[in-house]
mmCIF file of C-alpha atoms and ligand atoms in Angstrom:
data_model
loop_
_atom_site.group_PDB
_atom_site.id
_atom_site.type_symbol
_atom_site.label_atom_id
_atom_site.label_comp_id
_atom_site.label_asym_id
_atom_site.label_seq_id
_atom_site.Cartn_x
_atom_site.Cartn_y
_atom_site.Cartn_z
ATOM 1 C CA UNK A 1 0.000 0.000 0.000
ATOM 2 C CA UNK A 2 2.161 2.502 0.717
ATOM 3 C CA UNK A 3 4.728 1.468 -2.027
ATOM 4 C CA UNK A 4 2.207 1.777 -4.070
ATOM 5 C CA UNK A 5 1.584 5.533 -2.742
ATOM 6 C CA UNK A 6 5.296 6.385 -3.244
ATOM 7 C CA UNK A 7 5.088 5.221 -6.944
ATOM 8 C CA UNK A 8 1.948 6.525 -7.699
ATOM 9 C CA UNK A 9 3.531 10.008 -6.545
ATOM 10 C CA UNK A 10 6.168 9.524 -8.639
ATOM 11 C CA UNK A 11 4.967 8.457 -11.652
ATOM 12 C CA UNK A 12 1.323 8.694 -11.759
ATOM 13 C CA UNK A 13 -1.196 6.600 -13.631
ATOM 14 C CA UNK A 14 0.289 7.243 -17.012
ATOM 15 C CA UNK A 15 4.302 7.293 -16.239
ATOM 16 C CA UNK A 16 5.253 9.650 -19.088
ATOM 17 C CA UNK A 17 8.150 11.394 -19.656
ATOM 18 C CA UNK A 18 8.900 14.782 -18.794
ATOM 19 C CA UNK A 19 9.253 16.268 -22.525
ATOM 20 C CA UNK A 20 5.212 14.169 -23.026
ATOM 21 C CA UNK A 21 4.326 16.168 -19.790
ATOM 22 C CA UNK A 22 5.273 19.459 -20.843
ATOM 23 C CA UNK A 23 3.117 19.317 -24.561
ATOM 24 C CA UNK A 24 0.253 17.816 -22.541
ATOM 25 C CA UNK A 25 0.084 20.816 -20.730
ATOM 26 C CA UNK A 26 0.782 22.975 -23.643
ATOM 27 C CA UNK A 27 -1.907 21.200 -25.595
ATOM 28 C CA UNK A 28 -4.077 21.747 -22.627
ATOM 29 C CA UNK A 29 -3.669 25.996 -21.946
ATOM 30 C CA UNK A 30 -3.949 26.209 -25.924
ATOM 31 C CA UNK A 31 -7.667 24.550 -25.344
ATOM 32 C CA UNK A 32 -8.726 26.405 -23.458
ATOM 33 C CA UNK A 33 -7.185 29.977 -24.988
ATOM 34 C CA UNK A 34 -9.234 28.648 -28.035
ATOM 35 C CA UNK A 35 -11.896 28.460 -26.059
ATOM 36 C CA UNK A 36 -11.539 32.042 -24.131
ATOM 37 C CA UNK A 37 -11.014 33.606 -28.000
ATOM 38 C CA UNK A 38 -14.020 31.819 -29.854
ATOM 39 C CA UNK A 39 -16.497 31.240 -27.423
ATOM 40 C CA UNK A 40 -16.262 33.678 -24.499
ATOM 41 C CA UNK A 41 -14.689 36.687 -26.695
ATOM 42 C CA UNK A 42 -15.756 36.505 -30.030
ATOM 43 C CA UNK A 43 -19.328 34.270 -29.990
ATOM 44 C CA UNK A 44 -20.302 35.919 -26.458
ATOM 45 C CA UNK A 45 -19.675 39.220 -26.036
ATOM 46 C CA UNK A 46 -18.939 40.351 -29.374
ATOM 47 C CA UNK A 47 -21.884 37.846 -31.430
ATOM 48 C CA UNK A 48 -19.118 37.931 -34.297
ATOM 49 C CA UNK A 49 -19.952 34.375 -34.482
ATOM 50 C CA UNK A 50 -22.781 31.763 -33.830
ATOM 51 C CA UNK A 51 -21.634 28.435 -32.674
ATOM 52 C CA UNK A 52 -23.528 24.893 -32.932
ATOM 53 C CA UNK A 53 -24.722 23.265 -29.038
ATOM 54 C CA UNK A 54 -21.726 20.730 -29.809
ATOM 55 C CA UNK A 55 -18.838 23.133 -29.703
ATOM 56 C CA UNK A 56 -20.541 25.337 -27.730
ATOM 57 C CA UNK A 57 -21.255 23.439 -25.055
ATOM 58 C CA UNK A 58 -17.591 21.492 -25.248
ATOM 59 C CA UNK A 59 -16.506 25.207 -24.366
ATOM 60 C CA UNK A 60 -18.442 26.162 -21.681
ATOM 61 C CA UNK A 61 -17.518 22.530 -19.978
ATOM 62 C CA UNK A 62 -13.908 22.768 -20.727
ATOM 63 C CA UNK A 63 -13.761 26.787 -19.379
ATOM 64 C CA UNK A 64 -15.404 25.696 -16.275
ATOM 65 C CA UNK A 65 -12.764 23.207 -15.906
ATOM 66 C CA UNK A 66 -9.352 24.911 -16.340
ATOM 67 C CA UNK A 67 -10.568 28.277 -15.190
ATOM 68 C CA UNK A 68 -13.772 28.539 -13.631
ATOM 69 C CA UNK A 69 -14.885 31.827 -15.011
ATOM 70 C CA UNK A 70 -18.792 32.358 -15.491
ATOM 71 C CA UNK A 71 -19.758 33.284 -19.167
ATOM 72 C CA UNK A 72 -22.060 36.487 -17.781
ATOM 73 C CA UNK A 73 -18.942 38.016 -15.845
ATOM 74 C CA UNK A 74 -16.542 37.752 -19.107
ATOM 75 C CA UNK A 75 -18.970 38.503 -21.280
ATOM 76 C CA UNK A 76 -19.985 41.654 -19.100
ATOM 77 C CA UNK A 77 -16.587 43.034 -17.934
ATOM 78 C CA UNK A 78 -14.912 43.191 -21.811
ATOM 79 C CA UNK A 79 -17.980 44.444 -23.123
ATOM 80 C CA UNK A 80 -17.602 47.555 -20.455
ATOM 81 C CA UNK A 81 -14.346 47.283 -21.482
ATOM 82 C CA UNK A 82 -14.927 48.359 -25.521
ATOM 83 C CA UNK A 83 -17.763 50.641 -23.824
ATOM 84 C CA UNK A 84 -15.790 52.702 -21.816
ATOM 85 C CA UNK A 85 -12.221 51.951 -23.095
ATOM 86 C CA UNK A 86 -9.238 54.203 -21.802
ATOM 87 C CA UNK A 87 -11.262 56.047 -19.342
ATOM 88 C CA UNK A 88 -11.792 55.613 -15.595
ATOM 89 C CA UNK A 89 -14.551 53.167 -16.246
ATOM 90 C CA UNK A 90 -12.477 50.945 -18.241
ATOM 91 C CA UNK A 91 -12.707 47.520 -15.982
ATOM 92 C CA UNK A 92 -8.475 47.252 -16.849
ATOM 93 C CA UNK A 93 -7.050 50.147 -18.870
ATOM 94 C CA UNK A 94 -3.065 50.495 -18.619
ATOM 95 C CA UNK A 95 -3.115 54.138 -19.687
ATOM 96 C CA UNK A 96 -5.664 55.060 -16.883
ATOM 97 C CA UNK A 97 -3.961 52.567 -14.099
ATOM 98 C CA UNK A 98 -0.791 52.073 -15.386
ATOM 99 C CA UNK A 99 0.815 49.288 -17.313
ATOM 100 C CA UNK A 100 2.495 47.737 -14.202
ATOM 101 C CA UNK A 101 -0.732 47.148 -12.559
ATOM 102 C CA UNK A 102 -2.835 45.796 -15.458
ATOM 103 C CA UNK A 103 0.207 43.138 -16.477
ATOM 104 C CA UNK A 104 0.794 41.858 -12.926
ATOM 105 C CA UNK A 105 -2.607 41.982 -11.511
ATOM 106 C CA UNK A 106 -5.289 42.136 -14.182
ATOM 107 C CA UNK A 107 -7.089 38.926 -13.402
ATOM 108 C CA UNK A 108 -7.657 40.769 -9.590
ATOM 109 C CA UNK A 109 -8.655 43.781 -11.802
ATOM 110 C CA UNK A 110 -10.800 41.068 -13.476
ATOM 111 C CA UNK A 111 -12.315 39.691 -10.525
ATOM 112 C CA UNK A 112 -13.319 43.204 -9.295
ATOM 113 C CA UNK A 113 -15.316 44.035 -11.808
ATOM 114 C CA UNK A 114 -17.183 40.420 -12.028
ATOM 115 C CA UNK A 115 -18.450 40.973 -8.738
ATOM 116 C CA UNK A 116 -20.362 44.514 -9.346
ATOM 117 C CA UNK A 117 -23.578 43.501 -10.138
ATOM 118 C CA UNK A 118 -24.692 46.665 -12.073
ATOM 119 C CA UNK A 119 -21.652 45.589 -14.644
ATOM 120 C CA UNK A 120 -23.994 42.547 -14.935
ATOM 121 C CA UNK A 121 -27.069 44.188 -15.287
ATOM 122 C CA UNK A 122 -26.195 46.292 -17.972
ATOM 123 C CA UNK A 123 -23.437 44.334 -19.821
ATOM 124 C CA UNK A 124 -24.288 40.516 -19.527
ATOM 125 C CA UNK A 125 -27.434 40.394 -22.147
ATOM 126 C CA UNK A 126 -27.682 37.361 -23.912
ATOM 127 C CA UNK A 127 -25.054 34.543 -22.772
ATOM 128 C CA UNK A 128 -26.186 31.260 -21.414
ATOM 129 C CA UNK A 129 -29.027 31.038 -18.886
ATOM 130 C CA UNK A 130 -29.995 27.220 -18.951
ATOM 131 C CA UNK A 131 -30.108 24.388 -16.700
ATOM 132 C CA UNK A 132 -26.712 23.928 -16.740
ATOM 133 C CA UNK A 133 -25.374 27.661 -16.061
ATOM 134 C CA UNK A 134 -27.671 27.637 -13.276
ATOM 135 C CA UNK A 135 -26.794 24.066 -11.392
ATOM 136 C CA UNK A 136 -23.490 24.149 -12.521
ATOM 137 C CA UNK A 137 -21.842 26.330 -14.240
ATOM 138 C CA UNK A 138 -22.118 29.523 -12.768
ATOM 139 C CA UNK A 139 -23.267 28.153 -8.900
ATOM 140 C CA UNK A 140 -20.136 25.336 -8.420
ATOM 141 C CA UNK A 141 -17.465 27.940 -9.874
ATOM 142 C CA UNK A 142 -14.224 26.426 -8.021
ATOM 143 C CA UNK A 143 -15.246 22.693 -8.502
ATOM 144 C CA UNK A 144 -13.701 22.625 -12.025
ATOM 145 C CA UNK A 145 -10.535 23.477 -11.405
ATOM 146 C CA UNK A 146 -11.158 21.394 -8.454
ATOM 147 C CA UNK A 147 -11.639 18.463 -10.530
ATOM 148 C CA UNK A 148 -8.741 19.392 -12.981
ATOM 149 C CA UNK A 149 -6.223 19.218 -10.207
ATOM 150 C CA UNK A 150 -7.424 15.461 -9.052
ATOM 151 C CA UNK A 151 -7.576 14.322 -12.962
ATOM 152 C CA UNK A 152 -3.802 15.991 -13.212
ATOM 153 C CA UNK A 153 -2.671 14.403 -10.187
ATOM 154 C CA UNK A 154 -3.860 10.892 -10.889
ATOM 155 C CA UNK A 155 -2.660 10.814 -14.458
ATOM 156 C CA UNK A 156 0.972 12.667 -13.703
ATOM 157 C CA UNK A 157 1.437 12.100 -9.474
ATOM 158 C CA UNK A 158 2.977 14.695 -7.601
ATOM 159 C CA UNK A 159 4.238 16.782 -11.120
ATOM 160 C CA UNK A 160 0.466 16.782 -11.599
ATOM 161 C CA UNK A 161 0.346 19.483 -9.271
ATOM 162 C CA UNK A 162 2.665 21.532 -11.284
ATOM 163 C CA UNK A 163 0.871 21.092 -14.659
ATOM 164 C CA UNK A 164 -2.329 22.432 -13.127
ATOM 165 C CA UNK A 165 -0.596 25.582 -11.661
ATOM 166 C CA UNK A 166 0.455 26.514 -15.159
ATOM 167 C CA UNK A 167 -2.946 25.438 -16.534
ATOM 168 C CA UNK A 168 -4.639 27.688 -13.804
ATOM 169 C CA UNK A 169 -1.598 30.709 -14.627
ATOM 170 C CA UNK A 170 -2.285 30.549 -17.759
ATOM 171 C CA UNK A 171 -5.607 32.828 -18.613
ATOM 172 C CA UNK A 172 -4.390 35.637 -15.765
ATOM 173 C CA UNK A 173 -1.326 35.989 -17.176
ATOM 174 C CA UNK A 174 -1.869 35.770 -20.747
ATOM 175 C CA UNK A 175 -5.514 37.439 -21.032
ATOM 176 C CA UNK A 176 -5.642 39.111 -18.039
ATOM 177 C CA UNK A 177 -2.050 40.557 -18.180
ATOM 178 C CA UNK A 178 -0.374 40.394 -21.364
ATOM 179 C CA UNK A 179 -3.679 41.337 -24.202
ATOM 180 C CA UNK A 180 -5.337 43.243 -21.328
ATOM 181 C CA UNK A 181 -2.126 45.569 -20.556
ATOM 182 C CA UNK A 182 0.587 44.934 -23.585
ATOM 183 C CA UNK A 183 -2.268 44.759 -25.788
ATOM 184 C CA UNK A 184 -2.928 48.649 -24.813
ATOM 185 C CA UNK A 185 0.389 49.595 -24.604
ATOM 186 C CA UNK A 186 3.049 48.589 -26.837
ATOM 187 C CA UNK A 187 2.880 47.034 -29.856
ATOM 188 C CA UNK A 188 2.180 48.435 -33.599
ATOM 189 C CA UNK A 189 -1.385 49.813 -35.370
ATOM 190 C CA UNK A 190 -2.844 48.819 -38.300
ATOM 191 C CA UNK A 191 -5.665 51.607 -37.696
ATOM 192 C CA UNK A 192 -5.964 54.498 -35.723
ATOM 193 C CA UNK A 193 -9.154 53.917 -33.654
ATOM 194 C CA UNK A 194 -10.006 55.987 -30.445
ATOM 195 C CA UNK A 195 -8.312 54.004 -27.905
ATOM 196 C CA UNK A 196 -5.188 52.610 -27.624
ATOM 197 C CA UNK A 197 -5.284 49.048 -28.352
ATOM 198 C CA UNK A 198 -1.866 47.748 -30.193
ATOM 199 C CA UNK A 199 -1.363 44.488 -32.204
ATOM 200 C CA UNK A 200 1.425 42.799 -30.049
ATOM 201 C CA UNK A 201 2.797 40.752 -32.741
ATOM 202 C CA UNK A 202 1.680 39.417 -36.709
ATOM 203 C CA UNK A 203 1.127 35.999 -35.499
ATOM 204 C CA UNK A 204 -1.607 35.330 -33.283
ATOM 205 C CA UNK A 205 -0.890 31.647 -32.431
ATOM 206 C CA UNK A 206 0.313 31.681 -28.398
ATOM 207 C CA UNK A 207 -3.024 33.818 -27.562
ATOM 208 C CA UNK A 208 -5.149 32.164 -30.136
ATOM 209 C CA UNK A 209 -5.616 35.248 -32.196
ATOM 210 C CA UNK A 210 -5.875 37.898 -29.104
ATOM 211 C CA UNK A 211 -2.256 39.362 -29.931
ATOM 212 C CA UNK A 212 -4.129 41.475 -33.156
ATOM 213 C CA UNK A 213 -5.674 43.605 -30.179
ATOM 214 C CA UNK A 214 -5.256 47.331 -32.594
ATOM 215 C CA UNK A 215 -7.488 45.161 -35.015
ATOM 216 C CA UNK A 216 -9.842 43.633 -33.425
ATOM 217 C CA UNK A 217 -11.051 46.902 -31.396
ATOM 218 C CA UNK A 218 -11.084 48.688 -34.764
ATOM 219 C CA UNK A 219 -13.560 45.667 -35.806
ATOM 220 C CA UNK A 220 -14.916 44.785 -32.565
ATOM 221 C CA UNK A 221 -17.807 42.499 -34.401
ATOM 222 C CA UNK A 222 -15.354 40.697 -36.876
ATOM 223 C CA UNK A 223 -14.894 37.077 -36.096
ATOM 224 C CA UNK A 224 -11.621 37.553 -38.043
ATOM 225 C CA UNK A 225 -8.658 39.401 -36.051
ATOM 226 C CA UNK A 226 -6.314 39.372 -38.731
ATOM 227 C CA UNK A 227 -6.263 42.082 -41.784
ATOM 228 C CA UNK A 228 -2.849 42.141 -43.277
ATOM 229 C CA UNK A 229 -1.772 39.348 -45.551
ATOM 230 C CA UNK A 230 1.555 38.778 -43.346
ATOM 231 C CA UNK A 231 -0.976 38.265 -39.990
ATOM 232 C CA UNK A 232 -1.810 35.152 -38.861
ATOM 233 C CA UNK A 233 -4.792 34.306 -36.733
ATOM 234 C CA UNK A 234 -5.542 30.765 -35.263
ATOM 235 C CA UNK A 235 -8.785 30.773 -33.709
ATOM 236 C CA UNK A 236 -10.085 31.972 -36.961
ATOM 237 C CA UNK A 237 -8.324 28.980 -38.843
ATOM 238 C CA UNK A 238 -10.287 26.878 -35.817
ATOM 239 C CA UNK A 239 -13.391 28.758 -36.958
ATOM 240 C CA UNK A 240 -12.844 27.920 -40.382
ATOM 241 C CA UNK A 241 -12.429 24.390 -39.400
ATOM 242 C CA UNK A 242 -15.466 24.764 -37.398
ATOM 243 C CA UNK A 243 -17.846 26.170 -39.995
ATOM 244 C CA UNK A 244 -16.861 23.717 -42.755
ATOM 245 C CA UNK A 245 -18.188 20.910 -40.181
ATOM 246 C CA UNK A 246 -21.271 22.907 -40.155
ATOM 247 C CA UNK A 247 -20.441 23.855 -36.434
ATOM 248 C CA UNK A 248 -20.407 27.566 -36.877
ATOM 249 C CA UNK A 249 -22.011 30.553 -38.540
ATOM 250 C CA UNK A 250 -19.838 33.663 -39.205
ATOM 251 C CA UNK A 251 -21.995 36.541 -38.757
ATOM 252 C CA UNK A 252 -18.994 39.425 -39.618
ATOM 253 C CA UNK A 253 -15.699 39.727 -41.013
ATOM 254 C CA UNK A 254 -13.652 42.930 -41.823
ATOM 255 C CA UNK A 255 -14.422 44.675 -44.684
ATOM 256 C CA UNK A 256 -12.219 44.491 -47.614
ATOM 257 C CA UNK A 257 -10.978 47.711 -49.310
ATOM 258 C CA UNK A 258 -11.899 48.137 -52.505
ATOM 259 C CA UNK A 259 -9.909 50.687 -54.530
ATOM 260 C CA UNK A 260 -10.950 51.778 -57.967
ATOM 261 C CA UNK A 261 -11.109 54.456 -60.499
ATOM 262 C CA UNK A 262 -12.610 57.631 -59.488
ATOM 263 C CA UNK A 263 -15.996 58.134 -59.640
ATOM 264 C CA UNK A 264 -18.625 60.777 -58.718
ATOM 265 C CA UNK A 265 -19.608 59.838 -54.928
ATOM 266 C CA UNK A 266 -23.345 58.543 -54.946
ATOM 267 C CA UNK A 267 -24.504 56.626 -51.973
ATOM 268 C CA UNK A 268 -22.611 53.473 -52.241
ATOM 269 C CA UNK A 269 -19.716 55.097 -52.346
ATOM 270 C CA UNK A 270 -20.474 57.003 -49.165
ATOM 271 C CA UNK A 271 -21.534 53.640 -47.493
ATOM 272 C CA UNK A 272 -18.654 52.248 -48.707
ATOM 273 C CA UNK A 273 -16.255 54.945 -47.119
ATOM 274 C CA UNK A 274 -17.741 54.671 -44.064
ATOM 275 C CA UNK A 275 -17.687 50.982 -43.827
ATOM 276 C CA UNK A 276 -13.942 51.341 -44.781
ATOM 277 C CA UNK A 277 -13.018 54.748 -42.791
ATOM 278 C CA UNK A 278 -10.370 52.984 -40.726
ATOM 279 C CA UNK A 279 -8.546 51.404 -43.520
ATOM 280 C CA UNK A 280 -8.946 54.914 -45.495
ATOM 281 C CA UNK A 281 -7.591 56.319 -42.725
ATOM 282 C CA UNK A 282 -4.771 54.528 -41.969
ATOM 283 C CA UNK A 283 -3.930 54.774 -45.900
ATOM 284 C CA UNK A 284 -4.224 58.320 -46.578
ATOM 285 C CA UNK A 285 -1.636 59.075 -43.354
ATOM 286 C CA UNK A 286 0.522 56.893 -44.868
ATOM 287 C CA UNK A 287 -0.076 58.661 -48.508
ATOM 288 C CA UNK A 288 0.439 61.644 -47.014
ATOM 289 C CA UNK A 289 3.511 60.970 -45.007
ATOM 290 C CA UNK A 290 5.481 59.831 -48.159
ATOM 291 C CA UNK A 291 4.306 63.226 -50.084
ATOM 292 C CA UNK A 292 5.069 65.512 -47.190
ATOM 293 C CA UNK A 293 8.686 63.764 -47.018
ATOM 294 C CA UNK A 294 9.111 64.076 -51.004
ATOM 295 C CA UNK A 295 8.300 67.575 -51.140
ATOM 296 C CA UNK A 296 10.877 68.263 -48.229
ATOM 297 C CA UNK A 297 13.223 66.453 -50.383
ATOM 298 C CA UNK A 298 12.718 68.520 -53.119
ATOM 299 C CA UNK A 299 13.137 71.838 -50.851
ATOM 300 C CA UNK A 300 15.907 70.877 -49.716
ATOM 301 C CA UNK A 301 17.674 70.173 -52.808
ATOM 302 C CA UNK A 302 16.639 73.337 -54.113
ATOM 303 C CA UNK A 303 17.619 75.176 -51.113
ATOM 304 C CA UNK A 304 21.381 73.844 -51.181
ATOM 305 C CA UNK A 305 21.223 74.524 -55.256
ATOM 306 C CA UNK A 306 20.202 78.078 -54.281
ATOM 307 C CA UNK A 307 23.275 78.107 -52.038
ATOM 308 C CA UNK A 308 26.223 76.617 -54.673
ATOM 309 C CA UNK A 309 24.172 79.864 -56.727
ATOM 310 C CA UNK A 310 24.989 82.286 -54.399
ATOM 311 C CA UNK A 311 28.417 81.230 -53.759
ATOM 312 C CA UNK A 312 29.058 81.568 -57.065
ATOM 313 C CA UNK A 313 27.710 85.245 -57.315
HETATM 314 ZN ZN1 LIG B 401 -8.944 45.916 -25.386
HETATM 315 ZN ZN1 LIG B 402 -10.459 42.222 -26.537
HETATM 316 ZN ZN1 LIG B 403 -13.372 42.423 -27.554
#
């Protein structure tokens, strides 16, 4: 018996190897960032998507187990979040509370905010309110994650423990912290829309997608966060995959520019420009950057042929 203990501690029910431990758990926090992205961020609070009961209820059981966060409270705190974004109200803005306090403790920020029930009331609209939200989901919060850790610990031992901590670190640090404070920080723009959201890098793969933050609060309803050919995002490559099994509906994507010959504006074109006014936008600056810096060019040259002129006078 308590041989038995000792190598159950050590080696747990599966005995694997340390390098088959570490992409089990990597495998693991990318679930469930998939599931944050497409369910909770784009399908919930944004409706940029509509998902089938399969994958959307694989979601909702699989973010109850690794992080125990209720669909209303997401749902409610980032929509306050594109509501009142970079002003006091903002649930977790770095430019209002500092960077240092929204990358080290945003999921407290988080938490905060869940817990004010007039967030609720005014942000939490449509997201789940069946059986299972009520007698589960949303009433036996810790249980989960409570259940995680025993399933870790019996497959891995004692290690176990350590591959839940990182599955439970995972969502504050990278959500909470890094797209919550980096993602309104640092980072470059593709558009320049009224807060100060920042893609963190081209390929959105680590934070399923999240890391386009500049784009997707310039298209808060797109299901797609990327917009440049050299961006990459992976939870919309999941919803691909998803919608070609019939599993989801894209309701929005960004819209394309269109660039043609010149025309006299009717109301297409108007509709058009408006639909496209970041991308416009973010062009004409550019345009207009390269012109201004030609025509200084050209000033300058003429200025220092003004000068050989005068030296030889
Ligand atoms: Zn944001
Ligand atoms: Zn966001
Ligand atoms: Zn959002």
């Amino acid at each position: 018996m308590h041989d038995g203990l000792i190598q159950w501690l050590a080696h747990g029910y599966l005995d694997w190897a340390w390098w088959q431990i570490v992409i089990f758990t990597l495998v693991m926090t990318h679930i469930t960032i998939a599931s944050v992205t497409i369910f909770l961020h784009r399908c919930q609070a944004h409706r940029a998507l509509d998902l089938h009961a399969i994958p959307s209820h694989f979601f909702r059981f699989w973010l109850w187990l690794t992080t125990g966060m209720v669909t209303k409270e997401w749902a409610s705190v980032h929509r306050k979040h594109h509501a009142k974004c970079e002003s006091v109200e903002d649930p977790h803005s770095p430019q209002v509370l500092g960077i240092d306090t929204v990358l080290l403790r945003g999921a407290e920020l988080y938490k905060v905010e869940a817990a004010k029930k007039e967030t609720l009331e005014k942000f939490g609209h449509g997201t789940p309110d069946d059986w299972i939200e009520h007698k589960l989901y949303s009433r036996f919060t810790w249980q989960g994650v409570g259940l995680m850790l025993i399933i870790d610990l019996f497959l891995f031992g004692a290690i176990g423990a350590t591959v839940w901590a990182v599955q439970m670190l995972w969502i504050p640090i990278t959500a909470a912290g890094v797209i919550n404070g980096i993602g309104h920080y640092w980072g470059y723009r593709n558009y320049d829309c009224e807060d100060a959201s920042t893609n963190i890098v081209p390929w959105g793969i680590l934070i399923g997608g999240e890391e386009l933050h500049n784009n997707h609060h310039t298209y808060a309803t797109s299901a797609k966060l990327s917009n440049k050919w050299y961006e990459f995002d992976i939870g919309w490559a999941y919803i691909c995959a998803l919608r070609s099994l019939g599993l989801a509906k894209v309701k929005k994507v960004p819209p394309k520019p269109i660039l043609s010959e010149v025309r006299p504006a009717d109301d297409k074109t108007l509709e058009a420009i408006i639909a496209n006014r970041y991308e416009i936008m973010a062009r004409y600056s550019k345009t207009l950057k390269r012109c201004i810096a030609n025509e200084f060019q050209h000033m300058q040259e003429f200025a220092s042929h003004l000068k050989d002129a005068r030296d030889w006078l």
